[in-house]
Structures are given as C-alpha cells and as structure tokens.
Amino acid sequence: MKKSINFIVMVFLGISILASCNNGKVSESSNPFFTEYDTPFNVPPFGDIKPEHYMPAFMRGIEEGKRDLQVIISNPERPNFDNTIGAYDSMGQMLSKVSRVFFEVANTNTNEEIQKIEIEVSPLLSEYDDEILLNDQLFSRIRSVYDNRNNADLTGEQMYILENIYKSFIRNGANLSKDDQEKLKEINQRLSVLTVQFEQNVLAETNDYLMFVDEKDLEGLPESVVNMASITAAEAGEEGRWAFTTQKPSIFPFMQYSPDRELRKKLYDAYLHRGNNGNENDNNEIFAEVVRLRAEKAKLLGYNTHADLVLDSRMAKTPENVYELLDNLWNKSLAVAKKEVKEMQDIIDSEGANFSLEEYDWWYYAEKLRKQKYDLDDSELRPYFKLENVRSGLFEVVNKLFDITLTEITDIPKPHPDAVAYEVREADGAHLGVVYFDFFPRDSKSQGAWCSTYESRYIDNDKVITPIVSTVYNFTKPSGDTPSLLTLDEVKTMFHEFGHALDALMNENSYHSTFIPWDFVELPSQILEHWSTQPEVLRMYARHYETGDVIPDDLIQKITNSSYFNQGFDNAEILAASLLDMAYYTLEAPVNIDIQEFEKSYLSKIGLIPEIEPRYRTTYFLHIIDGYDAGYYCYTWAAVLDNDAFEAFREHGIFDKATADSYRENILAKNGIMDASQQYINFRGRDPELESLLRNRGLN
C-alpha cells in the first residue's frame, strides 16, 4: 500500500523559490488558494484549481513561511512553548494548503504539467525545509524550551510534541558544522529530485505496457476480467481485441486463471522488469544513487547507516531489532512455502505436464490447490463482493464499533469525477469529517492504495478543525453490465485503507504536528482487515450481485478453512521485500553497488526459493523510495500488534463496545500525540505478544 500515512502532519515542509514563476500570468483574485474556500466543509475547490495556480501559491507560501520564521526568531521574549513551539507548529499555513492538494493530485490525477511542476518544486521544497531545520536561531529557541521542559506546565501532548520536534532537528542536522550543513543541503536537494524521477518512471513503465491477446487466449478467464480487458484494448484503439496491463487488477486475475503458460510468463516478466529495461525510464542508476546518498547522509549525521537514522524515531529503534523479528519469521515462512511448492508440483505432475513450477506459475497452480484442498475457487467469491456492498458492510462495521455514520454528499467538489464523498458523523450528529473514495485505476494515477488528508484535525482558537480524508484504490473496474466485483484481497484492502481514515478522523490532536512511529501507523489499518472475513460480518455485506442472496454458510466456512492458504508465499514475498529493503539501507558509506547484482546476490544469500519473487523488485519498489525506506518491515511489525490487539476483541466479542471504546480512546484518539508503546499498553494492558501472529498465519 502506497504512502498509506500521508495524513501524518510532518514537522514542517516548505520551499524556497530561486526562479521566476510567471506571476503575471495568474491574477491573485483567480487563484483558489489565495482565498478562503467557499465550499461545503471547506474542502478544496478541486474543479477551480488549475496547474498554473500551484507555483504562485507555493511562492506565497514561502513568503509567508519566511515571515513566520522571522517573527519567531526575532521575538525578544524568553522562549516558551507558545511563542516558539506553538508558533513553529502553525508556520506556513499557505504552503501546507497548496502542498496537500498538489501532491495528492500528483499521485491520483497527474499529467505532463503536474509532473514538470513536481520536478521543479521538489528541490526547492527540500531547500526551504533545510533552511528551517538548519536555522541556528530557531533551533536555539527550541533547545531552550526543551532544556527547560520540566519546569514548564506542559500537557502530555505538548511534552511529546516538544521532545519530537527537538529530536527531529537533531536528526536533520541542526548540530552539524556549517560546512557539513551545506553538504547535507546538497544531498537533500538531489534526493528530492531522484525520488520524484523514480516514481514518475514507474508510472510511465506501468502505463506503457499492454499485452494484446485474441479470443483464443481468453480461455479460463472470468467474464468480468474479459470485459475489462476488452475495454482496455478499445481505449488503446484495438477494438475487437483484449489487452492486459501490469496494473494489479489486470495482471493477477490473468496469472490466476489463464492456462497459457507462455502468456503468463510474458505478462509477469513485464511486471517484474518495470524500471529495468535500459530505457529512459530505467531506475537502476537512480536507485543506486539514492542508496549512496542516503548512506552518505546518515554518516554525515553521525549514524552508521540510513537504517540507524530512520529507525531512531521508531518503535524498533535499531536494525538489530528489525532483523530479530524478520529472521524469526523467515525460516518458518520458507518451510511452509516449500511445502506449497511440493503440493503444486504434485498437481503439475498429476496432469502429465513435464516442467517444474516457476514463479509465473504460482498464482495459477495456487488457485488449483485451493480448489483441491478447500473446494474454494476465487471466482466463486467475486459475485458476492460487489464493491458497493462491501463498502456498505464496511460502513456498518464502523457504525457498530464506533457509532459513526457515513452519508454520501453529492453536491461537493471532488478531486476526480470517479471519486465519491461522504460526511462522517458521530452518534449525536456532530460532524466528524469528510472522506473521499477513489476506487479505480487510470493512467494518471499511481499504483497501489493509500490514505491521505487534505486537512488534518487540530484546534484553532478553541475551534476544532475537522479532517478531510482521501482513500485511494486501484480496484477492478465495472465492465458492461457487470459491476465492480472485488477479490477477497481487494475487500481487505478497502477495510485496510479505511482503517487509516479512522485514524485521521478520530485523532484528538490539538496541533498540526503529530509524530506517529512508522512501525505503529499500520496498526489501525491492519486490525480493521480482521473484521472483513468474520462470518458475522460476511453475512452483513456479502450478497450475490445478481440475486441478492446472502453468501451461503458453506462458502463462509470455506473462507475460514482456507485462512492458512498460501501463507508460505504471502509471508515469504513480503519478508523478502522487507529484508531487501533493510539490506540496501544497512550499507555503510561509501556505497557503490550495481542494483541487479546486489538484488540477485542478496536474495540468493537469504535462501529465497526460485519459485517466489519478492513482493516488489527494486526498480519499482515505490515504498522504499519515499516513505518506507528502511521501513517496509513496518507491515510485519504492525502485524504483531494488530493480531494481538484483535485478540482483545475476540475475547470479548468483535463488536464489544467497551473494547471498541478503549481502542478508540487509547489508539485512535492518541495516535501521534503520545508514546506508541504506552498507547498499546493502555489498550491491551500489556506489551504485544507474537503468538497471535504465528497462529493466525499458520507459522507456529
């Protein structure tokens, strides 16, 4: 899931403009960012915002941010929380306003103009970020407040914010010499450009590939998949043919159902080689430079490796603790995966085929194995997972847990015509926030699924500013008379991202700044997935899209029985990706590697079996470029938490109000404003335990 934690408010992000932005071309009165939004719930007026509005708004944001900075550092009063930390927290509101809209548009509805602005603005953002974080006068005031923190009458939230802001300045070079700060600025600016280039290359590679097939090649494919492929081909100007892409809703159903081994290999190779084709979109040299620069930056800041630097503020704290968890699960997962390989090879042999299972065979024979072992075919489930029904079930689950309701809003600006908006209300009718859903893939949209915010919750002059949240997916599109029918994995993804949305909606922070450890942020998302497959919940939303019949008990039982299915593969591929991520970012400077050689050598070293590829190969591994660098392990770390936390609901009932209220009060409401480990203990009454994860994944 891509950038699932965009709703976290970072310490500060700004830009410094060094070039002209054609101010005269856009009048101030016509720029939507220069006025208060006159929209329902103060959502951005998306339809009025044009590409030419962004740079002038960034410019004004810079100017205002610089003025805000001068006010803080020139204040003659003794530094205290309000005149320094509180003032810092509220800096650069215009910049935040335009940044939240622009970068979400860059991910969900980009075009050449947006991509050019993104390349232009990224180093400038980095430069101004450094200008703030490396300002001696500002840091001196922050340090003064920090040094005197125990003598100030601070709330728990204020103390937590103060400590994290102070430490973030240290980690971002505030104590470096001037010469080293200049080196740091150069590294940061270069990294900002490289990460954008990497992401744009992956999008281009994904959009550029189409595998056209004829009617004879459609054997075994579900009708909904065939219909979608027909639409894809028609949109590409090939009426009467069918086309498959490397977008997940297209490639993986083909891999799962097509008996044509050569076509499966062709499509899967295209998927694996994105960013690794030696063309203008090749990411090998880009990522090698990213790894080199991040290692150099870590050394400059006094850390052994980039992983040591980023883990310093997380629950894991050190690379050793990450490896302890991953290594604990790795051999267990490989052992299960090898059993799965044998079972699938037995099927191949029994059919009289003369070949060994390859990585591009996995989904096809895994589906056969599921049918054989559990009498369950994924195509049996899809008709019961109509998107609208799943969404209604999700809403009913959160209503039963937290007494909130979601009501569609039609007369409201939307970030894209495909998006739908809902108002979220408390049980007493109080407005909690707005949440958008954007379900389907398009060429202008990044792959994956994520949650972000156009506005986060905070308090302004005793007034609560409510969140505006966006959940983004890439689900199977409707086609012809067939609605969007989700896979079981897509069902879980919808619940997952809305778990992040709940985190944003229910947070009770008072300030813009929140600090959620990266390895804690997936707890609210992953725990909500558990409800999606509970028998009681399935009966709430899983209805056949044609007949309206509730999913039969025998299918529910098959889902339950097959909960351990493919767990060797699922765990091995995510752990392999997590270990590969850590391998790159535990390299000590100086670093000079060939990405393909390093990846091949490392995966061989850890013993990844040839029938499984990592969940992401390096050249399209978006997570570890921007946000989850030395952090892809976070999904597994959080899995320990979410499996253990869900046991609390199992113990008392999955809709037990006391447990739900405690979860909301201790996890969702306090997330980012107090120590995460203490949050968990306050909810669970103890530290998390590994046993639930091992049991639920069949690894014990």
mmCIF file of N, CA and C in Angstrom, residues 217-221 254 257-262 264 364:
data_model
loop_
_atom_site.group_PDB
_atom_site.id
_atom_site.type_symbol
_atom_site.label_atom_id
_atom_site.label_comp_id
_atom_site.label_asym_id
_atom_site.label_seq_id
_atom_site.Cartn_x
_atom_site.Cartn_y
_atom_site.Cartn_z
ATOM 1 N N ASP A 217 -7.110 -16.695 -26.607
ATOM 2 C CA ASP A 217 -6.235 -16.590 -25.436
ATOM 3 C C ASP A 217 -7.006 -16.297 -24.150
ATOM 4 N N LEU A 218 -8.332 -16.273 -24.230
ATOM 5 C CA LEU A 218 -9.145 -15.897 -23.073
ATOM 6 C C LEU A 218 -9.645 -17.099 -22.289
ATOM 7 N N GLU A 219 -9.225 -18.273 -22.670
ATOM 8 C CA GLU A 219 -9.682 -19.492 -22.001
ATOM 9 C C GLU A 219 -9.461 -19.408 -20.487
ATOM 10 N N GLY A 220 -10.476 -19.760 -19.733
ATOM 11 C CA GLY A 220 -10.368 -19.849 -18.284
ATOM 12 C C GLY A 220 -10.572 -18.555 -17.536
ATOM 13 N N LEU A 221 -10.609 -17.434 -18.248
ATOM 14 C CA LEU A 221 -10.708 -16.140 -17.567
ATOM 15 C C LEU A 221 -12.156 -15.822 -17.213
ATOM 16 N N PHE A 254 -5.257 -12.570 -14.567
ATOM 17 C CA PHE A 254 -4.729 -13.329 -15.705
ATOM 18 C C PHE A 254 -3.775 -14.415 -15.215
ATOM 19 N N TYR A 257 -5.858 -17.353 -13.626
ATOM 20 C CA TYR A 257 -6.826 -18.180 -14.356
ATOM 21 C C TYR A 257 -6.376 -18.631 -15.745
ATOM 22 N N SER A 258 -5.430 -17.954 -16.353
ATOM 23 C CA SER A 258 -5.059 -18.317 -17.723
ATOM 24 C C SER A 258 -4.210 -19.582 -17.753
ATOM 25 N N PRO A 259 -4.604 -20.582 -18.534
ATOM 26 C CA PRO A 259 -3.795 -21.804 -18.660
ATOM 27 C C PRO A 259 -2.618 -21.628 -19.617
ATOM 28 N N ASP A 260 -2.548 -20.468 -20.296
ATOM 29 C CA ASP A 260 -1.498 -20.240 -21.285
ATOM 30 C C ASP A 260 -0.209 -19.826 -20.569
ATOM 31 N N ARG A 261 0.680 -20.769 -20.417
ATOM 32 C CA ARG A 261 1.897 -20.555 -19.626
ATOM 33 C C ARG A 261 2.808 -19.510 -20.256
ATOM 34 N N GLU A 262 2.896 -19.487 -21.556
ATOM 35 C CA GLU A 262 3.772 -18.528 -22.225
ATOM 36 C C GLU A 262 3.269 -17.101 -22.043
ATOM 37 N N ARG A 264 1.398 -16.088 -19.549
ATOM 38 C CA ARG A 264 1.604 -15.744 -18.141
ATOM 39 C C ARG A 264 3.036 -15.256 -17.934
ATOM 40 N N TYR A 364 -1.539 -19.498 -10.765
ATOM 41 C CA TYR A 364 -2.392 -20.437 -11.490
ATOM 42 C C TYR A 364 -2.530 -21.748 -10.721
#
